[in-house]
Coordinates of C-alpha atoms in Angstrom, one line a residue:
X1222 CA 0.0 0.0 0.0
X1223 CA 1.4 3.4 -1.0
X1224 CA 0.7 6.9 0.3
X1225 CA 2.0 10.1 -1.3
X1226 CA 1.8 13.6 -0.1
X1227 CA 2.5 16.6 -2.4
X1228 CA 3.2 20.2 -1.9
X1229 CA 0.5 21.9 -4.0
X1230 CA 2.6 25.1 -4.3
X1231 CA 5.2 23.2 -6.3
X1232 CA 3.5 20.1 -7.7
X1233 CA 0.4 20.7 -9.8
X1234 CA -2.0 17.8 -10.2
X1235 CA -0.8 17.2 -13.7
X1236 CA 2.7 16.4 -12.3
X1237 CA 1.7 13.9 -9.6
X1238 CA 2.5 10.9 -11.8
X1239 CA 5.9 12.4 -12.8
X1240 CA 6.8 13.0 -9.1
X1241 CA 5.6 9.5 -8.1
X1242 CA 7.9 8.0 -10.8
X1243 CA 10.9 10.0 -9.2
X1244 CA 10.0 8.7 -5.8
X1245 CA 9.9 5.1 -7.0
X1246 CA 13.3 5.3 -8.9
X1247 CA 16.1 3.8 -6.8
X1248 CA 19.0 4.4 -9.1
X1249 CA 19.6 7.5 -11.2
X1250 CA 23.2 6.5 -12.2
X1251 CA 22.3 6.3 -15.9
X1252 CA 19.6 9.0 -16.0
X1253 CA 20.2 12.1 -18.0
X1254 CA 18.4 13.9 -15.1
X1255 CA 21.2 13.2 -12.7
X1256 CA 23.0 16.4 -11.4
X1257 CA 25.0 14.6 -8.8
X1258 CA 24.8 12.5 -5.7
X1259 CA 26.2 12.2 -2.2
X1260 CA 26.9 9.1 -0.1
X1261 CA 25.8 8.7 3.5
X1262 CA 23.8 5.7 4.9
X1263 CA 22.5 5.6 1.4
X1264 CA 22.7 7.6 -1.8
X1265 CA 21.1 11.1 -2.0
X1266 CA 20.3 12.0 -5.6
X1267 CA 20.3 15.5 -7.0
X1268 CA 17.9 15.6 -9.9
X1269 CA 17.1 18.0 -12.8
X1270 CA 13.4 18.7 -12.5
X1271 CA 13.4 22.3 -13.6
X1272 CA 11.3 21.8 -16.7
X1273 CA 8.5 20.1 -14.7
X1274 CA 8.6 21.7 -11.3
X1275 CA 10.5 25.0 -11.8
X1276 CA 13.2 23.8 -9.4
X1277 CA 15.7 21.0 -9.1
X1278 CA 15.2 18.3 -6.5
X1279 CA 16.9 16.2 -3.9
X1280 CA 15.7 12.6 -3.4
X1281 CA 16.4 10.8 -0.2
X1282 CA 15.4 7.3 1.0
X1283 CA 15.2 6.8 4.7
X1284 CA 17.7 4.4 6.3
X1285 CA 18.3 3.4 9.9
X1286 CA 21.6 4.0 11.6
X1287 CA 23.4 2.3 14.4
X1288 CA 23.7 -1.4 15.2
X1289 CA 20.0 -2.1 14.5
X1290 CA 20.4 -0.5 11.1
X1291 CA 22.8 -3.3 10.1
X1292 CA 20.0 -5.8 10.6
X1293 CA 17.0 -3.8 9.3
X1294 CA 18.3 -1.1 7.1
X1295 CA 15.2 0.8 5.9
X1296 CA 12.0 -0.5 7.5
X1297 CA 10.1 1.1 10.3
X1298 CA 7.1 0.0 12.4
X1299 CA 4.0 1.6 11.0
X1300 CA 1.2 3.1 13.2
X1301 CA -0.2 6.0 11.1
X1302 CA 1.0 8.1 8.1
X1303 CA 1.3 11.2 10.3
X1304 CA 3.8 9.4 12.5
X1305 CA 6.2 8.3 9.8
X1306 CA 9.6 10.0 9.5
X1307 CA 8.9 11.2 5.9
X1308 CA 5.6 12.9 6.7
X1309 CA 6.9 14.4 9.9
X1310 CA 9.9 15.9 8.1
X1311 CA 7.6 17.1 5.2
X1312 CA 5.2 18.8 7.5
X1313 CA 7.9 20.4 9.7
X1314 CA 9.6 21.9 6.6
X1315 CA 6.3 23.2 5.4
X1316 CA 5.9 25.0 8.8
X1317 CA 9.4 26.4 8.7
X1318 CA 8.8 27.7 5.2
X1319 CA 5.6 29.5 6.4
X1320 CA 7.7 31.0 9.2
X1321 CA 10.1 32.4 6.6
X1322 CA 13.1 30.3 7.7
X1323 CA 15.8 29.5 5.1
X1324 CA 15.1 25.8 4.6
X1325 CA 14.5 23.7 1.4
X1326 CA 10.8 23.5 0.5
X1327 CA 9.3 20.0 0.7
X1328 CA 8.1 18.7 -2.7
X1329 CA 6.6 15.3 -2.0
X1330 CA 7.0 12.2 0.2
X1331 CA 6.0 8.6 -0.1
X1332 CA 5.2 5.9 2.4
X1333 CA 5.2 2.3 1.2
X1334 CA 3.5 -0.1 3.6
X1335 CA 4.0 -3.9 3.9
X1336 CA 2.2 -5.6 6.7
X1337 CA 3.2 -3.7 9.9
X1338 CA 6.2 -1.9 8.4
X1339 CA 6.9 0.9 6.1
X1340 CA 9.7 2.3 3.9
X1341 CA 9.9 6.0 3.0
X1342 CA 11.3 8.5 0.5
X1343 CA 11.2 12.3 0.4
X1344 CA 11.7 14.8 -2.4
X1345 CA 13.0 18.3 -1.5
X1346 CA 14.0 21.5 -3.2
X1347 CA 17.7 21.6 -4.2
X1348 CA 19.1 24.9 -3.0
X1349 CA 21.2 26.2 -5.9
X1350 CA 24.9 27.1 -5.7
X1351 CA 25.6 26.0 -2.2
X1352 CA 28.4 24.4 -0.1
X1353 CA 28.1 23.1 3.4
X1354 CA 30.3 24.9 5.9
X1355 CA 32.7 22.0 6.2
X1356 CA 33.5 22.4 2.5
X1357 CA 33.5 26.2 2.5
X1358 CA 35.7 26.7 5.5
X1359 CA 38.5 24.6 4.1
X1360 CA 39.3 27.4 1.7
X1361 CA 37.4 30.5 3.0
X1362 CA 36.9 32.3 6.2
X1363 CA 33.6 33.6 7.4
X1364 CA 33.5 37.2 8.7
X1365 CA 32.4 38.0 12.3
X1366 CA 29.1 39.3 10.9
X1367 CA 28.5 36.0 9.2
X1368 CA 29.1 34.0 12.4
X1369 CA 26.7 36.4 14.1
X1370 CA 24.2 35.7 11.4
X1371 CA 24.4 32.0 11.9
X1372 CA 23.8 32.5 15.6
X1373 CA 20.7 34.6 14.9
X1374 CA 19.5 31.9 12.5
X1375 CA 19.8 29.2 15.2
X1376 CA 18.1 31.6 17.6
X1377 CA 15.2 31.9 15.2
X1378 CA 14.9 28.1 15.2
X1379 CA 14.9 27.9 19.0
X1380 CA 12.5 30.8 19.4
X1381 CA 10.0 28.7 17.3
X1382 CA 10.9 25.7 19.6
X1383 CA 12.4 23.8 16.7
X1384 CA 14.9 21.2 17.8
X1385 CA 17.3 20.3 15.0
X1386 CA 18.6 17.0 16.4
X1387 CA 21.6 16.9 14.1
X1388 CA 22.8 20.5 14.1
X1389 CA 26.3 20.4 12.7
X1390 CA 28.3 22.3 10.1
X1391 CA 27.4 19.7 7.4
X1392 CA 23.8 20.7 7.7
X1393 CA 24.4 24.5 7.3
X1394 CA 24.8 25.6 3.7
X1395 CA 26.1 28.9 2.3
X1396 CA 25.1 29.9 -1.2
X1397 CA 27.0 32.1 -3.6
X1398 CA 25.2 35.2 -2.3
X1399 CA 26.4 34.5 1.2
X1400 CA 23.0 33.4 2.5
X1401 CA 22.9 30.6 5.0
X1402 CA 20.5 27.6 4.8
X1403 CA 19.6 24.8 7.2
X1404 CA 19.0 21.3 5.9
X1405 CA 18.3 17.7 7.0
X1406 CA 15.3 17.9 9.3
X1407 CA 14.8 14.1 9.6
X1408 CA 13.9 13.2 13.2
X1409 CA 13.7 16.9 14.1
X1410 CA 10.6 18.3 15.9
X1411 CA 9.0 21.2 17.7
X1412 CA 9.8 20.6 21.3
X1413 CA 8.7 22.4 24.4
X1414 CA 11.0 23.7 27.1
X1415 CA 14.5 25.1 26.9
X1416 CA 16.8 22.6 28.5
X1417 CA 17.7 21.1 25.1
X1418 CA 18.8 24.4 23.5
X1419 CA 22.2 24.6 25.1
X1420 CA 22.9 21.0 24.2
X1421 CA 22.0 21.9 20.6
X1422 CA 24.5 24.7 20.6
X1423 CA 27.1 22.4 22.2
X1424 CA 26.6 19.8 19.5
X1425 CA 27.3 22.5 16.8
X1426 CA 30.4 23.7 18.7
X1427 CA 31.8 20.1 18.8
X1428 CA 31.1 19.8 15.1
X1429 CA 33.3 22.9 14.4
X1430 CA 36.1 21.6 16.6
X1431 CA 35.9 18.1 15.0
X1432 CA 36.3 19.4 11.5
X1433 CA 39.0 21.9 12.6
X1434 CA 41.0 18.8 13.5
X1435 CA 39.9 16.5 10.8
X1436 CA 39.7 18.9 7.8
X1437 CA 41.6 21.9 8.9
X1438 CA 38.7 24.3 8.5
X1439 CA 39.4 28.0 9.1
X1440 CA 37.8 28.4 12.5
X1441 CA 38.7 29.6 16.0
X1442 CA 37.1 30.2 19.4
X1443 CA 36.7 33.9 18.6
X1444 CA 34.5 32.9 15.7
X1445 CA 32.4 30.7 18.0
X1446 CA 32.0 33.6 20.4
X1447 CA 30.7 35.8 17.6
X1448 CA 28.1 33.1 16.8
X1449 CA 27.0 33.1 20.4
X1450 CA 26.8 36.9 20.4
X1451 CA 24.5 36.7 17.4
X1452 CA 22.4 34.0 19.1
X1453 CA 22.1 36.2 22.3
X1454 CA 20.8 39.3 20.5

């Protein structure tokens, strides 16, 4: 049994079948639509969909991590469509877009059920001409004002009670106009309270320090303080 959810602002009814075909394609290696790909737990595909949707797309299949993921790589226990990872990410991104936050727009998602389990895929807007901070900072430095801007962006998330559970420099993009974007909202949620917010910042700080050692990114503690100053304002 298959369930699809579409963003009507991007996907007109006439393009539903086209988008469903994209969601069901598992390998774009030989497709002339392929713009590129990235490897993680699985392959994320960057797809040329400008002619049909007016934007290019990112297609991601949901995979488990950790030890359990070695046994059951991409199946999850099903209770309701609204509780699936794909629909939750789709809906959260839609809310963030309404709030005016710089995140990719959700295009569509798909849930495929079999007995009591499901598999899931999501199609997102590809933000043009971007690098993640781990790439950018290997060759470029950010200004103090830019670090403050990142801090303000995270503060916006937190003011809306959005907990980005994997806040790291790989999930912050910078485009060729210098604008910052946040990506990868899988397993993220709107969460009450404030105790998690400092831990969220600490996770990002560790990410900067890790890549300073591993990749030699251009970063120092004064940069981090500027980010915190931006967050505090």
